[in-house]
mmCIF file of C-alpha atoms and ligand atoms in Angstrom:
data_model
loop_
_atom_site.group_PDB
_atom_site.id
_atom_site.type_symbol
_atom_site.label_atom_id
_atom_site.label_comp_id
_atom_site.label_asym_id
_atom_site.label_seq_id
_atom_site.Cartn_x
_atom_site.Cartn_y
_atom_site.Cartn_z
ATOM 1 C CA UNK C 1 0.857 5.062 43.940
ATOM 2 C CA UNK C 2 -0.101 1.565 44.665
ATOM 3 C CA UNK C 3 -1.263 -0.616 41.347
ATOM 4 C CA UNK C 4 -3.714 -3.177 41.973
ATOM 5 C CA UNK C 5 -4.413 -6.166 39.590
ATOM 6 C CA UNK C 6 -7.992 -7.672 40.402
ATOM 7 C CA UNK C 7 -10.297 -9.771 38.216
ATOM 8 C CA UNK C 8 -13.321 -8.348 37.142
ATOM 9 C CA UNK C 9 -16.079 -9.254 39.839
ATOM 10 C CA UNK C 10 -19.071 -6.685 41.111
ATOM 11 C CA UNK C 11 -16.752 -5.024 43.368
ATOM 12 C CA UNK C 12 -13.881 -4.026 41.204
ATOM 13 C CA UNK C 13 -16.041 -2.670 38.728
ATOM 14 C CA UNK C 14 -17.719 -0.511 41.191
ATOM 15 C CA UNK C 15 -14.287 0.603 42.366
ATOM 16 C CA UNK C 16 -13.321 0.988 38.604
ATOM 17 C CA UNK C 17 -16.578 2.970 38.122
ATOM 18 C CA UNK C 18 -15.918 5.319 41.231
ATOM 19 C CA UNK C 19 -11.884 5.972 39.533
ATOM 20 C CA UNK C 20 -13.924 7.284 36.858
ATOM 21 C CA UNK C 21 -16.295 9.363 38.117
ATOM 22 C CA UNK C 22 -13.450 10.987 40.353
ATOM 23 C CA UNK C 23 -11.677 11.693 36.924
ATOM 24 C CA UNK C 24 -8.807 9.215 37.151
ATOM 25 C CA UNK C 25 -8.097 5.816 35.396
ATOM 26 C CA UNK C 26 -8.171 2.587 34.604
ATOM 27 C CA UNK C 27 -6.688 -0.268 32.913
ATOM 28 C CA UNK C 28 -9.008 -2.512 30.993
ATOM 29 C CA UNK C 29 -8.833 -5.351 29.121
ATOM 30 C CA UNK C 30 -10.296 -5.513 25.342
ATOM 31 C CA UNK C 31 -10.121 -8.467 22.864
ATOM 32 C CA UNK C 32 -7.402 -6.828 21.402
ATOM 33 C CA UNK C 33 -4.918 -5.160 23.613
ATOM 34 C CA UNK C 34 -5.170 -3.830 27.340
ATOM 35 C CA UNK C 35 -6.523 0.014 27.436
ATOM 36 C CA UNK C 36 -5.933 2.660 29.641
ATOM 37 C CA UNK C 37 -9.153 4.217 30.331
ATOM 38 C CA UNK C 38 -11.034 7.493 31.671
ATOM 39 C CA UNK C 39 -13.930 9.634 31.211
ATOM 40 C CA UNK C 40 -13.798 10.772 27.731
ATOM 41 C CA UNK C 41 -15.967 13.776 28.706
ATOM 42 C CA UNK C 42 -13.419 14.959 30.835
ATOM 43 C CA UNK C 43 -10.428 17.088 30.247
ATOM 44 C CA UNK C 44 -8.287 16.368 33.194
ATOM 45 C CA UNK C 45 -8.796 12.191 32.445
ATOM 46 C CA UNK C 46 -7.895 13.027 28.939
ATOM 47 C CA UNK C 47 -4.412 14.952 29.548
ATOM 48 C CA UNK C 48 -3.745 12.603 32.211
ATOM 49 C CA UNK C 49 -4.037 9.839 29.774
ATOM 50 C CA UNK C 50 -1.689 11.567 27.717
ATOM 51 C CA UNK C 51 0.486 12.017 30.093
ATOM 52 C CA UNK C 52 0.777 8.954 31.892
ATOM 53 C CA UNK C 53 1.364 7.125 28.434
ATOM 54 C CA UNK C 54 3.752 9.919 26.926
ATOM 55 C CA UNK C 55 1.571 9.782 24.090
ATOM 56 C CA UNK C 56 2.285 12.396 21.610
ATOM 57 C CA UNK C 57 -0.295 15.325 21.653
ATOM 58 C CA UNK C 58 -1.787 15.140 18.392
ATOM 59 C CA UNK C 59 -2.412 11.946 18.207
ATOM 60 C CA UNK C 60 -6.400 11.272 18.647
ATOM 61 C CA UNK C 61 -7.847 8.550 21.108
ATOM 62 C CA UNK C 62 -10.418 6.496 20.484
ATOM 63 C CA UNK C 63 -13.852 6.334 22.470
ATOM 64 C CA UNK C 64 -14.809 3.184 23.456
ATOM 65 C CA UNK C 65 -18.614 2.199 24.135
ATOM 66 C CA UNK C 66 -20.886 -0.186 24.813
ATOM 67 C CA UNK C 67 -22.921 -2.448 22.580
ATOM 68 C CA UNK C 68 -26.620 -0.369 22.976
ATOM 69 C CA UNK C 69 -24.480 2.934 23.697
ATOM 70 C CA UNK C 70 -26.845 5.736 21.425
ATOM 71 C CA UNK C 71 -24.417 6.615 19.346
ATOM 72 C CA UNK C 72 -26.325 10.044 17.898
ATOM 73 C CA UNK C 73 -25.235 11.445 21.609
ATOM 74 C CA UNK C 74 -21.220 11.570 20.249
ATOM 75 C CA UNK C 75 -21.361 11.302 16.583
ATOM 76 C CA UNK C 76 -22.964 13.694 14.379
ATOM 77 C CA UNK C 77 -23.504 11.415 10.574
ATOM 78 C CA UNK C 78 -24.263 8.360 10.592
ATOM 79 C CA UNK C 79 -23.760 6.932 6.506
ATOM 80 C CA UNK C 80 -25.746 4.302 5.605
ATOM 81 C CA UNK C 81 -22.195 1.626 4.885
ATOM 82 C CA UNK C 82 -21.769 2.496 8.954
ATOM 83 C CA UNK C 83 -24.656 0.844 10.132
ATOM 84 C CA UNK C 84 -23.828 -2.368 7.514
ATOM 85 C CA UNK C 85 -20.138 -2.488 9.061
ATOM 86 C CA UNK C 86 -21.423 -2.230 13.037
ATOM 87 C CA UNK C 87 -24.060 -4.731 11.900
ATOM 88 C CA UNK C 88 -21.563 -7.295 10.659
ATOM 89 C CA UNK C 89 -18.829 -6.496 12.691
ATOM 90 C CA UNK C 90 -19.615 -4.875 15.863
ATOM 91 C CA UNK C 91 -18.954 -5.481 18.652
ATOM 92 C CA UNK C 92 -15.237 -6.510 17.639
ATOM 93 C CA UNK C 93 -12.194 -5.048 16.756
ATOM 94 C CA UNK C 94 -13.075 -2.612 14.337
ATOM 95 C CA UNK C 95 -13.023 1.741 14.850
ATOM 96 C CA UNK C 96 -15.195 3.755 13.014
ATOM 97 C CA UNK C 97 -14.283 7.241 12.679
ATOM 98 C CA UNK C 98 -17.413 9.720 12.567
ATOM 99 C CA UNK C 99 -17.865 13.354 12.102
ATOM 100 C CA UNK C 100 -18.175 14.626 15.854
ATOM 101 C CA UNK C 101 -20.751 16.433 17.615
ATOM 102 C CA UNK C 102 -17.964 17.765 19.942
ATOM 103 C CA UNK C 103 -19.278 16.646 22.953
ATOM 104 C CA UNK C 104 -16.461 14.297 24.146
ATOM 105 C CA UNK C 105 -13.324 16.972 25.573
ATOM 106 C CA UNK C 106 -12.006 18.445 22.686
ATOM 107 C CA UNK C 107 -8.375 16.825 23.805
ATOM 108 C CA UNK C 108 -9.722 13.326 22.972
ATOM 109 C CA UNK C 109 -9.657 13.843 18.644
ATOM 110 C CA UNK C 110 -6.753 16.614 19.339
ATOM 111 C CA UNK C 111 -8.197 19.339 17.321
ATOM 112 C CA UNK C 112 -9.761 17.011 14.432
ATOM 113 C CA UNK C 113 -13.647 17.612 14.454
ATOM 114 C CA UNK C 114 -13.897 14.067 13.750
ATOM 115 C CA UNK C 115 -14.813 10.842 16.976
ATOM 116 C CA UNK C 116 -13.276 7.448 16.539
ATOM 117 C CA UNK C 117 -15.126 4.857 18.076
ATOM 118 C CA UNK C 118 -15.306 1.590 18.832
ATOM 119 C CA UNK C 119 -17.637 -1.405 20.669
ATOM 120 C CA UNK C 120 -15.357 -4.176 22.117
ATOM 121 C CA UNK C 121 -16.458 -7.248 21.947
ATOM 122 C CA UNK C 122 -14.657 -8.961 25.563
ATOM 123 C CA UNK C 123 -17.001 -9.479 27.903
ATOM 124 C CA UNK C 124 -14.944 -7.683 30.682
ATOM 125 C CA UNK C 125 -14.636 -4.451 28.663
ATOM 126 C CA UNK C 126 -18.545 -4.447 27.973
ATOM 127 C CA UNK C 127 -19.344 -5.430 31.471
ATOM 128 C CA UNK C 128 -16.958 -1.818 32.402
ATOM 129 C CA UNK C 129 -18.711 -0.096 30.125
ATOM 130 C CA UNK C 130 -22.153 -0.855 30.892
ATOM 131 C CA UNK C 131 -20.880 0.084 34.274
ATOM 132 C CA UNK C 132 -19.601 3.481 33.851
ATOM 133 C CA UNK C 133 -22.447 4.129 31.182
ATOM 134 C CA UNK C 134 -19.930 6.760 29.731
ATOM 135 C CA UNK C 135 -17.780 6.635 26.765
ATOM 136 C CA UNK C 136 -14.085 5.713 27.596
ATOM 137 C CA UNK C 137 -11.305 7.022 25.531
ATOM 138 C CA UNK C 138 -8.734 3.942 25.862
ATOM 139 C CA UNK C 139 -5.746 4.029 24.113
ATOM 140 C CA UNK C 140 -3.232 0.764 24.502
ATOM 141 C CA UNK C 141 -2.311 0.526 28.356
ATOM 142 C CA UNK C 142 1.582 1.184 27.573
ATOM 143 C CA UNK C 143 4.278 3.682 27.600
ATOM 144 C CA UNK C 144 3.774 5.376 24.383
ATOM 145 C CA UNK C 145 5.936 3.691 21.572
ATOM 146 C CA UNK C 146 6.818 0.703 23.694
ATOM 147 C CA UNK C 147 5.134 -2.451 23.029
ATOM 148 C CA UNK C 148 1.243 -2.837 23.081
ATOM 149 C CA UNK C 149 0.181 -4.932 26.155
ATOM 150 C CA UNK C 150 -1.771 -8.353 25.851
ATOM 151 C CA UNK C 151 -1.802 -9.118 29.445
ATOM 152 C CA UNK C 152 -2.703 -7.385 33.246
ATOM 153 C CA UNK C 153 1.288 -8.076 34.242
ATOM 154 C CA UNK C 154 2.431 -6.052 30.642
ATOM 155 C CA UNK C 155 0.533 -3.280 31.746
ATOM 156 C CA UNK C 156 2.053 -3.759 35.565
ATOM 157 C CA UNK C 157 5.344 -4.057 33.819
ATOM 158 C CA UNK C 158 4.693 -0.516 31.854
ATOM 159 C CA UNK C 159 2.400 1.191 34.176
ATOM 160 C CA UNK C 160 2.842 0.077 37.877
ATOM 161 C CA UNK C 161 2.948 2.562 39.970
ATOM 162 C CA UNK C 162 0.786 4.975 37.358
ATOM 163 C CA UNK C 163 -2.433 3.941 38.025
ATOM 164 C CA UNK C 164 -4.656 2.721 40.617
ATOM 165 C CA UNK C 165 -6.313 -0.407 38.764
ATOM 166 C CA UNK C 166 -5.864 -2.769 36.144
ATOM 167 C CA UNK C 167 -8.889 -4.874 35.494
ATOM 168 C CA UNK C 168 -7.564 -8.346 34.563
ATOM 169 C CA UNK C 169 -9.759 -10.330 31.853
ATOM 170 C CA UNK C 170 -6.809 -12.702 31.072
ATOM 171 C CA UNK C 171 -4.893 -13.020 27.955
ATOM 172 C CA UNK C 172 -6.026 -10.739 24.821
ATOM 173 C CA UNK C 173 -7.054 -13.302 21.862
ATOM 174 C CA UNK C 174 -6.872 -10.705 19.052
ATOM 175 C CA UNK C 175 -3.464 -9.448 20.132
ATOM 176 C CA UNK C 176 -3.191 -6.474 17.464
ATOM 177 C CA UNK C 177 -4.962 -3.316 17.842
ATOM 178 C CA UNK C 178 -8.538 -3.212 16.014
ATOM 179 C CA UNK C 179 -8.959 -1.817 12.667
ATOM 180 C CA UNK C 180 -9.471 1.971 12.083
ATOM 181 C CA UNK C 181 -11.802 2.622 9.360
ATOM 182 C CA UNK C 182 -12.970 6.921 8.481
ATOM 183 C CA UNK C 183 -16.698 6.753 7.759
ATOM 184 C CA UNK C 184 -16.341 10.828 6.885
ATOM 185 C CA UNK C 185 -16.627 10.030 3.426
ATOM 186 C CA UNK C 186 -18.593 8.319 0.267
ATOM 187 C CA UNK C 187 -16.942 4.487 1.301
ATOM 188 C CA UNK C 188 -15.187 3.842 3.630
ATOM 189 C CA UNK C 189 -11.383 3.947 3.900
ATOM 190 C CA UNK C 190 -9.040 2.143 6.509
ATOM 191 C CA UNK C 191 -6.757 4.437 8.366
ATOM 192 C CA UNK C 192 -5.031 1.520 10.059
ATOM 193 C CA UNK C 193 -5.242 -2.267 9.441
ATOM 194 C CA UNK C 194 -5.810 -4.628 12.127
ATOM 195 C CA UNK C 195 -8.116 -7.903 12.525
ATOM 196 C CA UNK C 196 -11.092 -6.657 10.600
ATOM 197 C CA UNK C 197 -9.378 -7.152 7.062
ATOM 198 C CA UNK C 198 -9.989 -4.792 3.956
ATOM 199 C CA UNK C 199 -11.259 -7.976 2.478
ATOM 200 C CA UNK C 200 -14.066 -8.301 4.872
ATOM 201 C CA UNK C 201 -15.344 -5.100 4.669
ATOM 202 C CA UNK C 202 -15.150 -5.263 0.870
ATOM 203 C CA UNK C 203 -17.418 -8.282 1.045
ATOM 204 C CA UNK C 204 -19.874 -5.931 3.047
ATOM 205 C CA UNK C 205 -20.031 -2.809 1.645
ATOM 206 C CA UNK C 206 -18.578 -3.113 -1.402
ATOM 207 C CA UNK C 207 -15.926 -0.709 -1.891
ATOM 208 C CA UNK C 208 -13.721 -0.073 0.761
ATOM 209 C CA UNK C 209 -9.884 2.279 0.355
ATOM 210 C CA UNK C 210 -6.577 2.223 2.200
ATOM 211 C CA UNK C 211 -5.658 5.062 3.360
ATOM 212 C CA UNK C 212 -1.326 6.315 2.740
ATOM 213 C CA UNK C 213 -0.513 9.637 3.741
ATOM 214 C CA UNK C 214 1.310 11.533 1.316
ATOM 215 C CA UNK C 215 3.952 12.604 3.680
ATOM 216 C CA UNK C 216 5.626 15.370 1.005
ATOM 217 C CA UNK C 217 2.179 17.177 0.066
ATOM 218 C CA UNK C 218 2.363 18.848 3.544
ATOM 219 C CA UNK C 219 -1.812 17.920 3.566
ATOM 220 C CA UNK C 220 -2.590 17.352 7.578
ATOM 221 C CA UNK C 221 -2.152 13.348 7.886
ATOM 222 C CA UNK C 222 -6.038 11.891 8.540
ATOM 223 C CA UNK C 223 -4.598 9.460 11.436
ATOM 224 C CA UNK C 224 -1.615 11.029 13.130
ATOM 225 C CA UNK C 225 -0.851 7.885 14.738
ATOM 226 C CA UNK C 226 0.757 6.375 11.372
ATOM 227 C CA UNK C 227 3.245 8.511 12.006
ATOM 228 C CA UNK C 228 4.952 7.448 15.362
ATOM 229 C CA UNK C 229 7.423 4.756 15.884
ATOM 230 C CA UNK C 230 4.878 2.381 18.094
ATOM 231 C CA UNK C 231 5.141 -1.252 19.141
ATOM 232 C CA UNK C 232 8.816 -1.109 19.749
ATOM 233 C CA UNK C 233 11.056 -3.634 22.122
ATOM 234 C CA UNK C 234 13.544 -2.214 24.095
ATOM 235 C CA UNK C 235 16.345 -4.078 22.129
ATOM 236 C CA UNK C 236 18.263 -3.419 18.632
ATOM 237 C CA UNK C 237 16.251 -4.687 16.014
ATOM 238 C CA UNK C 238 16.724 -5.551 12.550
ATOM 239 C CA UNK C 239 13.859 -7.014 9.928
ATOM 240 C CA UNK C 240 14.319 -9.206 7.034
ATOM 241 C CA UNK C 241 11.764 -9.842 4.031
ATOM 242 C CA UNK C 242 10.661 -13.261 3.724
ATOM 243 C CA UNK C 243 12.587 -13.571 0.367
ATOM 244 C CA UNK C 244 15.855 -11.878 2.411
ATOM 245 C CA UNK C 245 15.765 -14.737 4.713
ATOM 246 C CA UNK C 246 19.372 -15.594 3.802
ATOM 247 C CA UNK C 247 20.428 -12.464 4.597
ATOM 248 C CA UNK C 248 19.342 -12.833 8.587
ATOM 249 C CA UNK C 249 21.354 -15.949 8.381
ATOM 250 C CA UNK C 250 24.282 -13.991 7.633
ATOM 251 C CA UNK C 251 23.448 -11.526 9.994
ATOM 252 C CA UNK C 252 23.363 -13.579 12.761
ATOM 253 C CA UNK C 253 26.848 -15.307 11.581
ATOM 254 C CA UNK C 254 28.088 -11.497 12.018
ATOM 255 C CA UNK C 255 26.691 -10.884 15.344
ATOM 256 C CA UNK C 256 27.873 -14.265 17.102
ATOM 257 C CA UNK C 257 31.206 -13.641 15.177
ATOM 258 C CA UNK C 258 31.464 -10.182 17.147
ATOM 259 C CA UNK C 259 29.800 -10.943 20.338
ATOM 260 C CA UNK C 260 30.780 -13.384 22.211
ATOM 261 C CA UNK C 261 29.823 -12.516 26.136
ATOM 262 C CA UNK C 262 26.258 -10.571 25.846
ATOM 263 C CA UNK C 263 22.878 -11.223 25.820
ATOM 264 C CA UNK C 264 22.638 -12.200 22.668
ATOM 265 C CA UNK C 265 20.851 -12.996 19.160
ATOM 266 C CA UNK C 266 17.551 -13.978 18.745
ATOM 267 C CA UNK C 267 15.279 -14.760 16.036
ATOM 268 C CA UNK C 268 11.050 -14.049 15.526
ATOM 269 C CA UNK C 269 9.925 -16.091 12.783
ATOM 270 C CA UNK C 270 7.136 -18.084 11.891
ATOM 271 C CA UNK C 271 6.667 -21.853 12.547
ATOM 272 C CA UNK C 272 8.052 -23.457 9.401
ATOM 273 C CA UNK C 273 11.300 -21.232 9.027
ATOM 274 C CA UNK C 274 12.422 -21.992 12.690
ATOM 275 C CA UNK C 275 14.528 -24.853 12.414
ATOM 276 C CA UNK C 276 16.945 -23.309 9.591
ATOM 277 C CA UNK C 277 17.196 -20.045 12.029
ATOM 278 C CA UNK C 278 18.215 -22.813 14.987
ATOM 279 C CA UNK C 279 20.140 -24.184 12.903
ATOM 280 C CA UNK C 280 22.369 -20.821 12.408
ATOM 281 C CA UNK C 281 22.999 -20.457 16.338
ATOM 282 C CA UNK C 282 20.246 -17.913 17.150
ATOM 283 C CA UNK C 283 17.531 -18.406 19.652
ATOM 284 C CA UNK C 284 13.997 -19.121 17.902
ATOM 285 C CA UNK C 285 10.827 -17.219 19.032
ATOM 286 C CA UNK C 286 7.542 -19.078 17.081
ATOM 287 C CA UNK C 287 5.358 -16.479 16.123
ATOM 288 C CA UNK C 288 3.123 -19.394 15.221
ATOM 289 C CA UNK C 289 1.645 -20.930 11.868
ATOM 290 C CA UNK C 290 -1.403 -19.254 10.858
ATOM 291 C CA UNK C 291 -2.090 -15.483 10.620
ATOM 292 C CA UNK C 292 -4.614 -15.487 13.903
ATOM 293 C CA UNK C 293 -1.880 -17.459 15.822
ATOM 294 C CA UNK C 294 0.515 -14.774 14.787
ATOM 295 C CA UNK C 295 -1.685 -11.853 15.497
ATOM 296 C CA UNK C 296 -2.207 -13.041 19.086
ATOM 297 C CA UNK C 297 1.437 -14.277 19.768
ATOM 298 C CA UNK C 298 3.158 -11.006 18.361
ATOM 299 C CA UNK C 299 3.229 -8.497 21.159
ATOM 300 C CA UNK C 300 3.805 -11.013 23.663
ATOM 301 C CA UNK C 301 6.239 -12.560 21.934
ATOM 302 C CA UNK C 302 8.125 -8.918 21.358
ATOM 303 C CA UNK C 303 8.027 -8.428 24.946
ATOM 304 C CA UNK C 304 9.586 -11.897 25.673
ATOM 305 C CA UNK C 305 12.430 -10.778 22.933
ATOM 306 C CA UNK C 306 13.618 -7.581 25.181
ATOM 307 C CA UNK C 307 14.332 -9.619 28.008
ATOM 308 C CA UNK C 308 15.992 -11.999 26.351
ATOM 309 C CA UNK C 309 18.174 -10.944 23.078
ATOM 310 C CA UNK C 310 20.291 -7.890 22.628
ATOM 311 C CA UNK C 311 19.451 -8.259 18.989
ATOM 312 C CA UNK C 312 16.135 -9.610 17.315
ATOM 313 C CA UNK C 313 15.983 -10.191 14.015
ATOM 314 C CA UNK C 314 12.581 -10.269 12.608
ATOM 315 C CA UNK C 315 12.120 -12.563 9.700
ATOM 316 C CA UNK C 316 8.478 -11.434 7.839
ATOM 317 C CA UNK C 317 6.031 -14.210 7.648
ATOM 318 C CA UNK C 318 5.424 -15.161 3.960
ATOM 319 C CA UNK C 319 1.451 -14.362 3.776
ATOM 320 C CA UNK C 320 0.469 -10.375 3.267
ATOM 321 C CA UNK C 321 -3.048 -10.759 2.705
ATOM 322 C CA UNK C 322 -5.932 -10.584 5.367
ATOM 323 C CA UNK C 323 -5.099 -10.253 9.634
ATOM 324 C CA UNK C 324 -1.315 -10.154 7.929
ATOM 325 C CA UNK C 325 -1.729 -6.674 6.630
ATOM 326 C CA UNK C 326 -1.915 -5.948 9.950
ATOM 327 C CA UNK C 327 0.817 -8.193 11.573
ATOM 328 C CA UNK C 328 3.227 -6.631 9.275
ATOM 329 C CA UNK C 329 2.197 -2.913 9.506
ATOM 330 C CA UNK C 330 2.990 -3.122 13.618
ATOM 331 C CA UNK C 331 6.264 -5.513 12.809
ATOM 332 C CA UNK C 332 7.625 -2.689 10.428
ATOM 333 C CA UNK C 333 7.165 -0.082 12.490
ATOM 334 C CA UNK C 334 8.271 -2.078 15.673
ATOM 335 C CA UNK C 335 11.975 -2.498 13.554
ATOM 336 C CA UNK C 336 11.868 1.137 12.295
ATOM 337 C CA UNK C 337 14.478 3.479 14.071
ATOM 338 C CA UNK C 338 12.308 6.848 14.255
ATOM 339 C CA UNK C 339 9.257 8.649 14.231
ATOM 340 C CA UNK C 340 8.429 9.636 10.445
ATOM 341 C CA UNK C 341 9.210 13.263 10.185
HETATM 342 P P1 AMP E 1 -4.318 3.577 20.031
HETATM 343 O O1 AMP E 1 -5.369 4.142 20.914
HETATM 344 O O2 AMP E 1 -2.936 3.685 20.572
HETATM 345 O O3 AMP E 1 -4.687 2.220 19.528
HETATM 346 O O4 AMP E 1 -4.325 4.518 18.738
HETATM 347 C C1 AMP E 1 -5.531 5.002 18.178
HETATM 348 C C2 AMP E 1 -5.403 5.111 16.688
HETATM 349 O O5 AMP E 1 -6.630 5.635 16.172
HETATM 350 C C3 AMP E 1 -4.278 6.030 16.232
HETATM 351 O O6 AMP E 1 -3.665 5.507 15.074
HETATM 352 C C4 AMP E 1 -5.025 7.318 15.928
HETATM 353 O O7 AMP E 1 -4.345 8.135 14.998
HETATM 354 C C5 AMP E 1 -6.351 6.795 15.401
HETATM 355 N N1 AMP E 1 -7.443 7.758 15.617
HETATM 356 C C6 AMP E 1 -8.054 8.080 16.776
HETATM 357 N N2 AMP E 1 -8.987 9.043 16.587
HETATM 358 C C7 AMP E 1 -8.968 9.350 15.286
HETATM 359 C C8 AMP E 1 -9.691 10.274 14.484
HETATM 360 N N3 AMP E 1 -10.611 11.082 14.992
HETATM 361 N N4 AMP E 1 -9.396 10.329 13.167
HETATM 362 C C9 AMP E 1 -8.458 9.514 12.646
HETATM 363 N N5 AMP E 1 -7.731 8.615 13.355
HETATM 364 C C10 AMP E 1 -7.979 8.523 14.653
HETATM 365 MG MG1 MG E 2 -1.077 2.326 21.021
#
């Protein structure tokens, strides 16, 4: 199959709106990452979603909508902090997760009777959505645990030869994936962090929890995803605390010690700490200097690091608080060797 790249004008969204209809998909851009889209009402789109992706089987997509979408036609309760967080935040990067009136294929939640979904806020994405009039079930438009695209060409470089379409509405300014919040309960409690911070929904709704799964109690985990290696470059990793920072220096003495005629060692760190890591012999990749720079620059900048480096060694930024909470969950689990079993 031919993959076509074409900016979003009239025409391509009526030919991304016909892709659709005929049950197949499309890649879309979103403020946060690229998507890969399809009717979330039906089955074959779903699996084929799952398929093209490799995307484990239990683990739930979310719906994406537009910004006057009735939401009472998907999602079954509605609690009062809901309409405060889609008032304050929406559209953006934030996921609510509902209890579900099962009317989206039952493959989309994969066998939870609960609906994640989420209003983007990029004018492209809403422009496809108004157009379809549908929701879309979009997970990140990449090979499942690779790294999450943040441009048309990472989803060509993924996914060409997949699909039929990829929508281009440039670069992604968020550049992590939004926040996942469960609205099934009394408050609201994050399932995954991303852009929307804890802090900021605090500030809206008062209280606000973090979800962990309790991996030993054998209790089914509320947001499957945690569990997957995800975000991963195709290149031997290793990740360093920000206090451990000496320790990368003497890791990268090791390497060039042992490997003289390969690709080499590189470093992702953020703006302040890159001259020492220059200073030790390793190529520097500037994840940037605040925590919205970093957000935006990681995924490209992981992408960048598998062409270039045999090893990366990711140095943790110093901040945890806020967007970082998110920054560091995917740079964790973008250094960690295996799925959690
Ligand atoms: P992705 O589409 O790759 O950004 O991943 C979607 C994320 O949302 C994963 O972490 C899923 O586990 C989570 N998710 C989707 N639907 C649900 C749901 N119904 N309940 C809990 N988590 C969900
Ligand atoms: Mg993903």
């Amino acid at each position: 199959m031919q993959t076509q790249i074409k900016e979003i004008t009239k025409e391509s969204l009526k030919e991304a709106k016909k892709i659709i209809e005929n049950g197949g998909v499309v890649a879309i851009p979103t403020e946060t990452v690229y998507g890969l889209g399809g009717d979330a009402f039906n089955d074959t789109a779903v699996k084929n979603i799952f398929e093209i992706k490799g995307r484990p089987s239990n683990n739930p997509l979310i719906a994406h909508v537009h910004k006057d979408y009735d939401l009472s036609k998907i999602t079954d309760y509605d609690p009062p902090y809901a309409k405060k967080l889609r008032e304050a935040f929406l559209p953006g990067p934030l996921t609510l997760v509902y209890p579900s009136t099962g009317k989206v294929s039952p493959l989309v939640s994969c066998g939870l009777n609960t609906l994640a979904v989420r209003v983007p806020s990029h004018e492209g994405a809403q422009a496809f959505l108004r157009a379809v009039e549908i929701p879309i079930v979009a997970p990140s438009a990449n090979v499942s645990r690779h790294v999450s695209p943040t441009s048309a060409e990472h989803v060509f470089d993924d996914l060409g030869g997949k699909i039929p379409l990829i929508l281009d509405g440039g670069e992604c300014q968020g550049g992590i994936e939004s926040t996942v919040c469960d609205c099934t309960g009394e408050y609201p409690v994050i399932l995954r962090s991303g852009l929307v911070t804890r802090e900021m929904i605090e500030k809206v709704v008062g209280t606000c929890g973090e979800y962990t799964p309790d991996l030993k109690s054998g209790e089914k985990v509320k947001s499957p995803g945690v569990l997957y290696k995800h975000y991963a470059p195709r290149c031997k990793t290793m990740l360093f605390s920000a206090k451990n920072a000496k320790n990368a220096k003497n890791a990268i003495s090791a390497y060039i010690a042992e490997n003289l005629e390969n690709k080499g060692v590189a470093v992702l760190c953020e703006e302040k700490r890159m001259e020492e890591f220059e200073k030790a012999g390793a190529k520097v990749l500037n994840l940037g200097k605040n925590q919205a720079e970093m957000a935006m620059r990681l995924y490209k900048l992981l992408r960048e690091a598998e062409k270039l480096c045999e090893l990366l060694i990711v140095v943790e930024p110093e901040e945890t608080g806020g967007i970082m909470a998110g920054v560091l969950n995917r740079l964790r689990k973008a250094c960690t060797s295996e799925d959690v079993k």
